[in-house]
Coordinates of C-alpha atoms in Angstrom, one line a residue:
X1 CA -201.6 -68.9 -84.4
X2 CA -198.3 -67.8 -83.2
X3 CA -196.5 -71.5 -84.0
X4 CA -194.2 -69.7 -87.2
X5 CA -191.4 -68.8 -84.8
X6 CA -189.7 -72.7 -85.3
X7 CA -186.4 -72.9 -83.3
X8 CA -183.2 -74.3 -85.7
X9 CA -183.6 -77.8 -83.9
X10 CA -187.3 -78.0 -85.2
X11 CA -185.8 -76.9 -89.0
X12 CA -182.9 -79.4 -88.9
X13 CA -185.8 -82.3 -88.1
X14 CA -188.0 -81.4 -90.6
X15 CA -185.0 -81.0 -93.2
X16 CA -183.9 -84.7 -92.8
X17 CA -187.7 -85.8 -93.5
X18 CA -188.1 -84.5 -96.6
X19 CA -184.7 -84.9 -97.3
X20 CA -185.7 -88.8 -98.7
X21 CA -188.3 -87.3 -100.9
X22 CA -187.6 -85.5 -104.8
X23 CA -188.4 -81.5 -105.6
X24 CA -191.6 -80.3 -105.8
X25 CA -193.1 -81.4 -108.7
X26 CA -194.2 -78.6 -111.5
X27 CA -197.3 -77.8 -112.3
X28 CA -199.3 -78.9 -109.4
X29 CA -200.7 -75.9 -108.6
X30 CA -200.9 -72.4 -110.4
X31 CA -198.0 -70.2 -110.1
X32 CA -198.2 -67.2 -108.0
X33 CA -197.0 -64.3 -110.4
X34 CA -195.1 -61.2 -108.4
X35 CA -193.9 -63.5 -105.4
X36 CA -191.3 -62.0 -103.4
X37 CA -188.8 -64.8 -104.0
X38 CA -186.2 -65.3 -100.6
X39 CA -182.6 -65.5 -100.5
X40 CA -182.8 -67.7 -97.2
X41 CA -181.3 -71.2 -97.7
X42 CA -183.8 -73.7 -95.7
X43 CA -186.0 -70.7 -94.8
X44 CA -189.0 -72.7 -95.7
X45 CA -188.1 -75.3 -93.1
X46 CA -188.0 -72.9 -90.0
X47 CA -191.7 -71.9 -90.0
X48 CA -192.8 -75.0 -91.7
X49 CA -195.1 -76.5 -88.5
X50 CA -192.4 -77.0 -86.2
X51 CA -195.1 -78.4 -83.8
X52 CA -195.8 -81.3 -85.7
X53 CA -194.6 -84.1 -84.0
X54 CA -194.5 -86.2 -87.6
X55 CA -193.5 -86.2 -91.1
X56 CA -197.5 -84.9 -92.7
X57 CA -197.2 -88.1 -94.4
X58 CA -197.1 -90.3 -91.4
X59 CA -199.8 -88.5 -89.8
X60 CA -201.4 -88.8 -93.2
X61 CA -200.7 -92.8 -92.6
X62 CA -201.8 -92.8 -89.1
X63 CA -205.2 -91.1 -89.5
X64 CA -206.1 -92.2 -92.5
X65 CA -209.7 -93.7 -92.4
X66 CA -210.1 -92.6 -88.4
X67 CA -212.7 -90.5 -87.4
X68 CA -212.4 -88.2 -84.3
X69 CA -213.9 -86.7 -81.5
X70 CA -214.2 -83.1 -81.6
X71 CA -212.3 -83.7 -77.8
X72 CA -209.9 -86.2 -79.5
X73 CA -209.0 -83.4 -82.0
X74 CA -208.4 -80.8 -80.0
X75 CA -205.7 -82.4 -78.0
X76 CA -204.0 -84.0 -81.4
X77 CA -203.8 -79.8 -81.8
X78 CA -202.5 -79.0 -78.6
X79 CA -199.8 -81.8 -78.8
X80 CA -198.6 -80.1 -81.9
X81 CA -199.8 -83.2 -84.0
X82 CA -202.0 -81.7 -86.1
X83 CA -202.1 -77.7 -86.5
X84 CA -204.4 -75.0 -85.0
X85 CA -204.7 -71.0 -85.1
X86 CA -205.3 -70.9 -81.2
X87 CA -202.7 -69.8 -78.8
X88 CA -201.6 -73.0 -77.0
X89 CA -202.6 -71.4 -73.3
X90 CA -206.0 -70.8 -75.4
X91 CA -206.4 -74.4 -76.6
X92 CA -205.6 -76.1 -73.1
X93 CA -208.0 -73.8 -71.5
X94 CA -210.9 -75.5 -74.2
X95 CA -209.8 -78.6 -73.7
X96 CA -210.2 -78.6 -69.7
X97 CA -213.8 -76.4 -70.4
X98 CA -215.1 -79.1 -72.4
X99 CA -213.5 -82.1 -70.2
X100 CA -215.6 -80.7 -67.2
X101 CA -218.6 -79.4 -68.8
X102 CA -221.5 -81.0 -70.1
X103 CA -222.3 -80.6 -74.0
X104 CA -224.7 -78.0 -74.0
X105 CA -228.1 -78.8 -76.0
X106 CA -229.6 -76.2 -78.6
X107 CA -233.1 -76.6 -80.3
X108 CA -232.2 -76.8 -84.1
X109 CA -233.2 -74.3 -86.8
X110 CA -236.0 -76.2 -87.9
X111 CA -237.9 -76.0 -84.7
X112 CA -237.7 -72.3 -85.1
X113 CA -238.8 -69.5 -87.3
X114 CA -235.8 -69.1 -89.4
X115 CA -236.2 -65.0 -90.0
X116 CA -236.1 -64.9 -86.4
X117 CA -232.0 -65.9 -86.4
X118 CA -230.1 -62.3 -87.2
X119 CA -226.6 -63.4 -86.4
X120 CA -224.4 -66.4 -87.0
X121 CA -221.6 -67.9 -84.1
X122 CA -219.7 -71.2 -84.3
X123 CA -219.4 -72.6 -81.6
X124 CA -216.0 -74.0 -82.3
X125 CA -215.4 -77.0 -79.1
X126 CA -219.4 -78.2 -79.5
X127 CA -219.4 -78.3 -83.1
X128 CA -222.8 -76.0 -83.7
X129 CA -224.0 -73.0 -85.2
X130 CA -225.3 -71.0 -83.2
X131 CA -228.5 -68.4 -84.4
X132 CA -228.6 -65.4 -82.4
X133 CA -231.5 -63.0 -82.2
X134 CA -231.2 -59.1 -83.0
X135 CA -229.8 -58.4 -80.1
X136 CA -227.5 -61.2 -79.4
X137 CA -228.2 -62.1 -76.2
X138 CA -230.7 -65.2 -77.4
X139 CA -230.0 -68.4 -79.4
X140 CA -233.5 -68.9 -81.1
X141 CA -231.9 -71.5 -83.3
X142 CA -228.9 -74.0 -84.0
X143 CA -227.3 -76.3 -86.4
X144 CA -225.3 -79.0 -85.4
X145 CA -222.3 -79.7 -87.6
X146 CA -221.3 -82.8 -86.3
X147 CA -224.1 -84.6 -87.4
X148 CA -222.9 -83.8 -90.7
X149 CA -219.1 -85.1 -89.7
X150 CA -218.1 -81.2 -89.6
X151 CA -216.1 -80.8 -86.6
X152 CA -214.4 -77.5 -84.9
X153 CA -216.2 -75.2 -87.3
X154 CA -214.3 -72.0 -87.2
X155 CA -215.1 -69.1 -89.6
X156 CA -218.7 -68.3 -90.9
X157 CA -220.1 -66.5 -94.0
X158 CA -223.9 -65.8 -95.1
X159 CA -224.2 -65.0 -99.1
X160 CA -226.6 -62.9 -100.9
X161 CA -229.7 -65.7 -100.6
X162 CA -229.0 -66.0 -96.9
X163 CA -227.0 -69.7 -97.1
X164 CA -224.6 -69.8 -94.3
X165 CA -221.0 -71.3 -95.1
X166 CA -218.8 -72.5 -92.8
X167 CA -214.8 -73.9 -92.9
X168 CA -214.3 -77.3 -90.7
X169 CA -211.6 -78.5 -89.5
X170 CA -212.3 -82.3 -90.3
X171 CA -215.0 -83.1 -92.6
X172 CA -215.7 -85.7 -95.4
X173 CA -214.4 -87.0 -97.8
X174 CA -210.8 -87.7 -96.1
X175 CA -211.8 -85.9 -92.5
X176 CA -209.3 -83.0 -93.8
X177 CA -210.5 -79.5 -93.7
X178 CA -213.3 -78.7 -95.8
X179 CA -216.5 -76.1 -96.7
X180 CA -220.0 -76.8 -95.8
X181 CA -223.0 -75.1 -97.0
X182 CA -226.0 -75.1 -95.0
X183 CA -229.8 -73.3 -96.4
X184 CA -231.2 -70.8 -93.8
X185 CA -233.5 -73.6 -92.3
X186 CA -230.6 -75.5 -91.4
X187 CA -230.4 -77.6 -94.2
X188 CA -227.3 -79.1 -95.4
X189 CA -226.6 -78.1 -99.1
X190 CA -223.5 -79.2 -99.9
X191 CA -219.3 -80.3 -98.5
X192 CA -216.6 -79.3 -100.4
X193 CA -214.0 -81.4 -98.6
X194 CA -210.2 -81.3 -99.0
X195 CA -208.9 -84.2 -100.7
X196 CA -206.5 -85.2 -104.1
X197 CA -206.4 -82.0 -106.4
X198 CA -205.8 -82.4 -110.1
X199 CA -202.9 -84.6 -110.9
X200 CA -200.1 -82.3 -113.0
X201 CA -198.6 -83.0 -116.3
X202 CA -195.4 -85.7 -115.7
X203 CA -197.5 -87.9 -112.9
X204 CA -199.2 -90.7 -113.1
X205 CA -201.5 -90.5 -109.3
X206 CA -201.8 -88.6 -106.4
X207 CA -200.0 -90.4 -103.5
X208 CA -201.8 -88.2 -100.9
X209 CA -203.2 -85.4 -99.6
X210 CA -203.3 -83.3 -96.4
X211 CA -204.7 -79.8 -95.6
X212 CA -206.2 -77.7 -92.8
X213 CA -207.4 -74.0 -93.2
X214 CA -209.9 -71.8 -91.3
X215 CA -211.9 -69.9 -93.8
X216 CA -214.1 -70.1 -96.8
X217 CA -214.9 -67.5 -99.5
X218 CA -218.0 -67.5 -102.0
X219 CA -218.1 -66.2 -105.8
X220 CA -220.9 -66.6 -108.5
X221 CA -218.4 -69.2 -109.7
X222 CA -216.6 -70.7 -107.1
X223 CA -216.1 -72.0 -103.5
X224 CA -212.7 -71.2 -101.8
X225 CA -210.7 -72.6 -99.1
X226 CA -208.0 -71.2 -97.4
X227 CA -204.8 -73.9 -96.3
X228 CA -202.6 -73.1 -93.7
X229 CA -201.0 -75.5 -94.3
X230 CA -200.9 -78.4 -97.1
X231 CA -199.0 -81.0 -98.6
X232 CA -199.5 -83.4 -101.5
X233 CA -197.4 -86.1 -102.9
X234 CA -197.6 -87.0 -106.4
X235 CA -196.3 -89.8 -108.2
X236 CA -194.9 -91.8 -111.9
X237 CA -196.4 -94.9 -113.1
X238 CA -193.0 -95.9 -112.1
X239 CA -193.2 -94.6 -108.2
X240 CA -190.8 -91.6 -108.1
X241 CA -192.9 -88.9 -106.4
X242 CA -192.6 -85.5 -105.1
X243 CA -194.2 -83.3 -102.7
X244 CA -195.9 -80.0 -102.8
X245 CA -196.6 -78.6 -100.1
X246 CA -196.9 -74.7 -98.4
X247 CA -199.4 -72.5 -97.9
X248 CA -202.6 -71.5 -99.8
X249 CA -206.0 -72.2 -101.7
X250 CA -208.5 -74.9 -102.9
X251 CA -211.4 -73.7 -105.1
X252 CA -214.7 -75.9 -106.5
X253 CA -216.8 -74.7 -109.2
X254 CA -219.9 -73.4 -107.5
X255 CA -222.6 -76.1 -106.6
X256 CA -220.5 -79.2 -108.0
X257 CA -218.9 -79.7 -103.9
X258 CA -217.9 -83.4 -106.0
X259 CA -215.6 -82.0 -108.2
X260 CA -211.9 -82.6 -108.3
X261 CA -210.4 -79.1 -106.6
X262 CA -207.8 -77.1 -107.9
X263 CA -205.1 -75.8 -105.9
X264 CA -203.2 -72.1 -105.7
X265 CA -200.1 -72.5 -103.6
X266 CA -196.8 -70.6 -102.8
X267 CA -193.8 -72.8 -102.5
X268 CA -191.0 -72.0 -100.2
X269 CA -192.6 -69.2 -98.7
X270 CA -192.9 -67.6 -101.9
X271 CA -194.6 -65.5 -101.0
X272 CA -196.9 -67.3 -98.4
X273 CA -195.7 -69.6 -95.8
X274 CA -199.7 -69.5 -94.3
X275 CA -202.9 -68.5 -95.6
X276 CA -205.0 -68.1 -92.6
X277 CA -208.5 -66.1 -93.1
X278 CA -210.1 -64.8 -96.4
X279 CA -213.2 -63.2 -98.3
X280 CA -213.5 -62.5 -102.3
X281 CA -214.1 -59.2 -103.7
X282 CA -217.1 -58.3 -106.5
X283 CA -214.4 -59.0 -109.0
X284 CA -213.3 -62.7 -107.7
X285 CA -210.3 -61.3 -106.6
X286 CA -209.5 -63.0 -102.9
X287 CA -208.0 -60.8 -100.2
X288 CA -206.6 -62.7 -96.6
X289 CA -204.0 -62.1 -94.0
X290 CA -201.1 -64.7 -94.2
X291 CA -197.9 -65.5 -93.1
X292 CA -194.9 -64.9 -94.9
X293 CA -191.6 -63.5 -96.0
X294 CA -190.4 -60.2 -98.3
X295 CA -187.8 -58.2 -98.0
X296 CA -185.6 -60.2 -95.7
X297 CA -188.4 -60.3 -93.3
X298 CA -191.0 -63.2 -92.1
X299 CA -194.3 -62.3 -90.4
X300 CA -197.7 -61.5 -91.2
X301 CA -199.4 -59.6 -93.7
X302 CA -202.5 -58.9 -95.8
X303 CA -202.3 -59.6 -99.6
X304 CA -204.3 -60.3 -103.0
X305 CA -204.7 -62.4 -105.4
X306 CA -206.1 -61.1 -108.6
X307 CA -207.5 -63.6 -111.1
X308 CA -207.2 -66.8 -109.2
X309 CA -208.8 -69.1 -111.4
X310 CA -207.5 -68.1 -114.4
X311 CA -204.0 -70.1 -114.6
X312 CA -201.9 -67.3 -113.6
X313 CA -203.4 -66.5 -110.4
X314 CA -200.5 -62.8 -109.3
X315 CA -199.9 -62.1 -105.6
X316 CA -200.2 -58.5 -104.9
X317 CA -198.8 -57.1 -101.3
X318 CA -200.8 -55.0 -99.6
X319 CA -199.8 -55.1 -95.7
X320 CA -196.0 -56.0 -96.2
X321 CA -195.4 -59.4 -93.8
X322 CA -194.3 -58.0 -90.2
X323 CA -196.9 -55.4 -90.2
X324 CA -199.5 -57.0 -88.4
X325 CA -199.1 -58.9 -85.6
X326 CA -201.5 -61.9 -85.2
X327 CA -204.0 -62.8 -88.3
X328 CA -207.6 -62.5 -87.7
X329 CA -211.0 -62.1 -89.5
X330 CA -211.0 -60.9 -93.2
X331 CA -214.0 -59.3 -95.0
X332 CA -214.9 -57.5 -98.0
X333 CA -218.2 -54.6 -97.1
X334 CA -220.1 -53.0 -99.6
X335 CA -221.8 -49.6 -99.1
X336 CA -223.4 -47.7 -101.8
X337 CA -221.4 -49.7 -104.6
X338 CA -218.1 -49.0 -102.7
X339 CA -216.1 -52.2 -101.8
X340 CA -213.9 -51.9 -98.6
X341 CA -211.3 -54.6 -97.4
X342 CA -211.3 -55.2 -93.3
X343 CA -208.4 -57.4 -92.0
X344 CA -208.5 -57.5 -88.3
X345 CA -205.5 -57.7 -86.2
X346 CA -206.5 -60.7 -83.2
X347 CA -203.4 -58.7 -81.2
X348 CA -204.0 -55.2 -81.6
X349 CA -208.0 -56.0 -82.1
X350 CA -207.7 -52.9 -84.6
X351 CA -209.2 -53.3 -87.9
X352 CA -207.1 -52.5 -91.4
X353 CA -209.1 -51.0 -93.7
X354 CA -208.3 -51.0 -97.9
X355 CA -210.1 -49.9 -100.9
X356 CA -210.0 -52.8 -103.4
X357 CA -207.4 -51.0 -105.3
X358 CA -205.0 -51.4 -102.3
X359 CA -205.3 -48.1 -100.7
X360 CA -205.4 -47.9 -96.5
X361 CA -208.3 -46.3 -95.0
X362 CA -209.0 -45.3 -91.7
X363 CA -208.9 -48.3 -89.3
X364 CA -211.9 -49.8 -86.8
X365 CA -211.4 -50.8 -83.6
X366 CA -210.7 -51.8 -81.2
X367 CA -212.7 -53.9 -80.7
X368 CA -212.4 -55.3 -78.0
X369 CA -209.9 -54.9 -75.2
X370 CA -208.7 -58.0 -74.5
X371 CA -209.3 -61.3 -75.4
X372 CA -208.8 -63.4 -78.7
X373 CA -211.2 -62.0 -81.3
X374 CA -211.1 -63.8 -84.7
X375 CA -214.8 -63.6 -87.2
X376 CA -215.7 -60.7 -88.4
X377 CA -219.0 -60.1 -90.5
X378 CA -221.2 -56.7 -91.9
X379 CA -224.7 -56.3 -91.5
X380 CA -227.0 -55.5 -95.2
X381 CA -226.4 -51.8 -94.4
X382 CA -222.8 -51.4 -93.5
X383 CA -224.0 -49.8 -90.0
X384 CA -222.8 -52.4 -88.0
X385 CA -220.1 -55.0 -87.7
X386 CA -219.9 -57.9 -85.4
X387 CA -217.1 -59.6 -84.2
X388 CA -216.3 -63.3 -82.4
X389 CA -214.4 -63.8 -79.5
X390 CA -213.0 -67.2 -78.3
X391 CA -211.5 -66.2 -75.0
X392 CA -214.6 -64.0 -73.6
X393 CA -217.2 -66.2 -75.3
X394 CA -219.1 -63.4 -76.7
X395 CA -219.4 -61.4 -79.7
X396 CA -218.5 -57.7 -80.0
X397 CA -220.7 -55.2 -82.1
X398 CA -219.6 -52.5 -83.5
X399 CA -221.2 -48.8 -84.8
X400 CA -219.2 -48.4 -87.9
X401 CA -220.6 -44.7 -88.0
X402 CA -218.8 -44.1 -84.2
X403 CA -216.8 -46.9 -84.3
X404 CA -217.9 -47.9 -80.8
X405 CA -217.9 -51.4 -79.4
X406 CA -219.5 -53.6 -77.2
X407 CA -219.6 -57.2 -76.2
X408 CA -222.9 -59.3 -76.1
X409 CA -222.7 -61.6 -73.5
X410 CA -224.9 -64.6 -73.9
X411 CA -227.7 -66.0 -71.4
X412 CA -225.6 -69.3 -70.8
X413 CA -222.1 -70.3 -71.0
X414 CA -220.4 -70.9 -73.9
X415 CA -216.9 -71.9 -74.6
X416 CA -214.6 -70.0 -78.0
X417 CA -217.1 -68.3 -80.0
X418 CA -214.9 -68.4 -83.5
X419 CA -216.7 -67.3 -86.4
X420 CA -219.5 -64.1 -86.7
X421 CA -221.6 -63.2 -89.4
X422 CA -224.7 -61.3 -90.0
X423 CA -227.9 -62.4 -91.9
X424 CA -228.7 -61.1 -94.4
X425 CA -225.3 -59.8 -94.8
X426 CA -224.3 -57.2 -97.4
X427 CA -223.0 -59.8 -99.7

């Protein structure tokens, strides 16, 4: 996660790539009303994945119609070929688990009694998900994603009829990141997978599309994905084409996982550079931690966006960008009709809290301390909060009445424990 600081060298590369290409084209995604706009000539180019190794398109050339091992992946990531959230001391240390360990082997779901599974973990380098039991010490139950070509699953959500949702890194149709939607028998539902959004106004066809994000958010209308990063080439029936590209959102109406997406993005950092991890509030609004630049300064923040299918989707700040330190798990809790925002720091391991109206609560946390702690998920009752940690390979509960924390430690070994959520949840 901490690949925004790009060095001038990186920028002047990345300038003389796109230098052969025209301006963004207008109209390929809704415009971000209140977006701090930057002064910074090139700005965008200095945190634009200086770690790539490639112009997106010729990766998007070079993949194209391959199909990867989880193992295969993960080292595309750590050579800076394709991006990742983990540290890169975190992502080498995976990669040698997984090169001298054995896949580990977990009974599915459907073997088991299904209200016996009280937690959800993804386990992010063996492509499952992982049931827990109440106390989260047992697995009584598993899915394995990679049978259903969703590989490195990273953040998990449970909705109100118990269906469990997780963001992959690869899935179908185009092996870009993508939302899959599993019952809570283990049953594949549905995969909303990144691919070609909406052609605008002034373009004849989509050239191409690349985008990989970590988390997923759920409405009564819609399916969300988050992009750190994306970019999209569109083209004339006469082949003059432009790229999009930044940070931001896919949505899907609810239950079509076919349909066309749409995409909300913020060009040229404005505001977001990165949109890393999400939820949706009662209203539809969507709340994540991002990366970014305002007021002359680039780092990471918390924001919303109100009304983001509506055509004029407006960015509101609500944790100016240099406040936090790392991104980590967002969620929206409900008690007793009360909606509450939680945006945890992975650095500090504290917890912001928000009122959906913007105003900062008490924090949590934290909760752990050390370690790189990313999900974060609310039990049906708002008494207790459950966090996933990918360097300790356990997951942290936490009294939300004392706010006191403490790490489950699983029965076996387990390698980056990424995504957390409760079932049922308080969604």
């Amino acid at each position: 996660m901490r690949f925004s600081l790009a060095t001038a060298g990186c920028a002047v590369v990345i300038s003389a790539l796109l230098a052969g290409c025209s301006s963004n084209p207008q109209g390929s995604a809704p415009p971000l009303s209140g977006a701090a706009q930057s002064t910074a000539s090139g700005h965008y180019t200095v945190v634009l994945r200086p770690h790539f190794e490639a112009h997106p398109k010729q990766l998007y050339m070079q993949h194209k119609g391959k199909k990867f091992t989880t193992l295969q992946l993960m080292k595309l990531e750590l050579a800076g070929k394709m991006p990742n959230p983990l540290s890169h001391s975190m992502m080498s240390k995976q990669i040698q688990y997984v090169e001298h360990h054995k896949r580990p082997f977990f009974n599915p779901i459907t073997n088991r009694k299904a209200g016996g599974v009280a937690e959800w973990s993804s386990l992010l380098d063996y492509d499952y998900l992982l049931g827990q039991d109440k106390k989260m010490n047992a697995t009584v139950g598993a899915i394995q994603t990679s049978n259903n070509e969703c590989y490195e699953p990273y953040m998990v959500k449970v909705d109100h009829g118990q269906n469990v949702w997780v963001t992959c890194d690869e899935t179908e149709p185009d092996f870009y990141s993508g939302v899959q939607e599993y019952s809570s028998s283990g049953s594949l539902e549905g995969t909303y997978g990144g691919q070609c959004t909406t052609v605008p106004a002034g373009y004849a066809y989509c050239g191409f599309y690349e985008g990989y994000g970590y988390d997923s958010a759920q409405t009564s209308n819609n399916v969300f994905l988050s992009l750190e990063f994306f970019e999209e080439e569109f083209c004339t029936s006469g082949g003059s084409c432009g790229i999009y590209d930044g940070g931001g959102f896919l949505y899907w109406p609810s239950n079509d996982p076919s349909a066309t997406p749409t995409l909300i993005g913020g060009a040229d950092c404005s505001p977001i550079c990165e949109a890393y991890y999400m939820d949706a509030d009662a209203n539809g609004n969507l709340w994540f931690d991002y990366y970014g630049y305002a007021a002359g300064e680039y780092g990471y923040g918390v924001a919303e966006i109100t009304n983001p299918t509506s055509g004029t989707p407006t960015f509101v700040s609500i944790l100016n960008p240099g406040t936090m330190q790392c991104p980590g798990g967002v969620y929206v809790s409900t008690k007793g009709g009360t909606q509450t925002v939680n945006a945890l720091d992975e650095c500090t391991r504290d917890i912001y809290t928000f009122t959906t109206g913007g105003v900062q609560g008490s924090s949590l946390g934290p909760v752990d301390l050390f370690g790189e702690p990313y999900g974060l998920g609310f039990n049906s009752t708002d008494t207790s909060a459950v966090n996933a940690d990918c360097e300790l390979d356990w997951n942290n509960v936490g009294s939300l009445a004392s706010n006191k924390w403490s790490p489950k430690k699983s029965a076996y070994e387990v390698s980056c424990l990424y995504g957390a959520a409760y079932t049922p949840s308080d969604k």
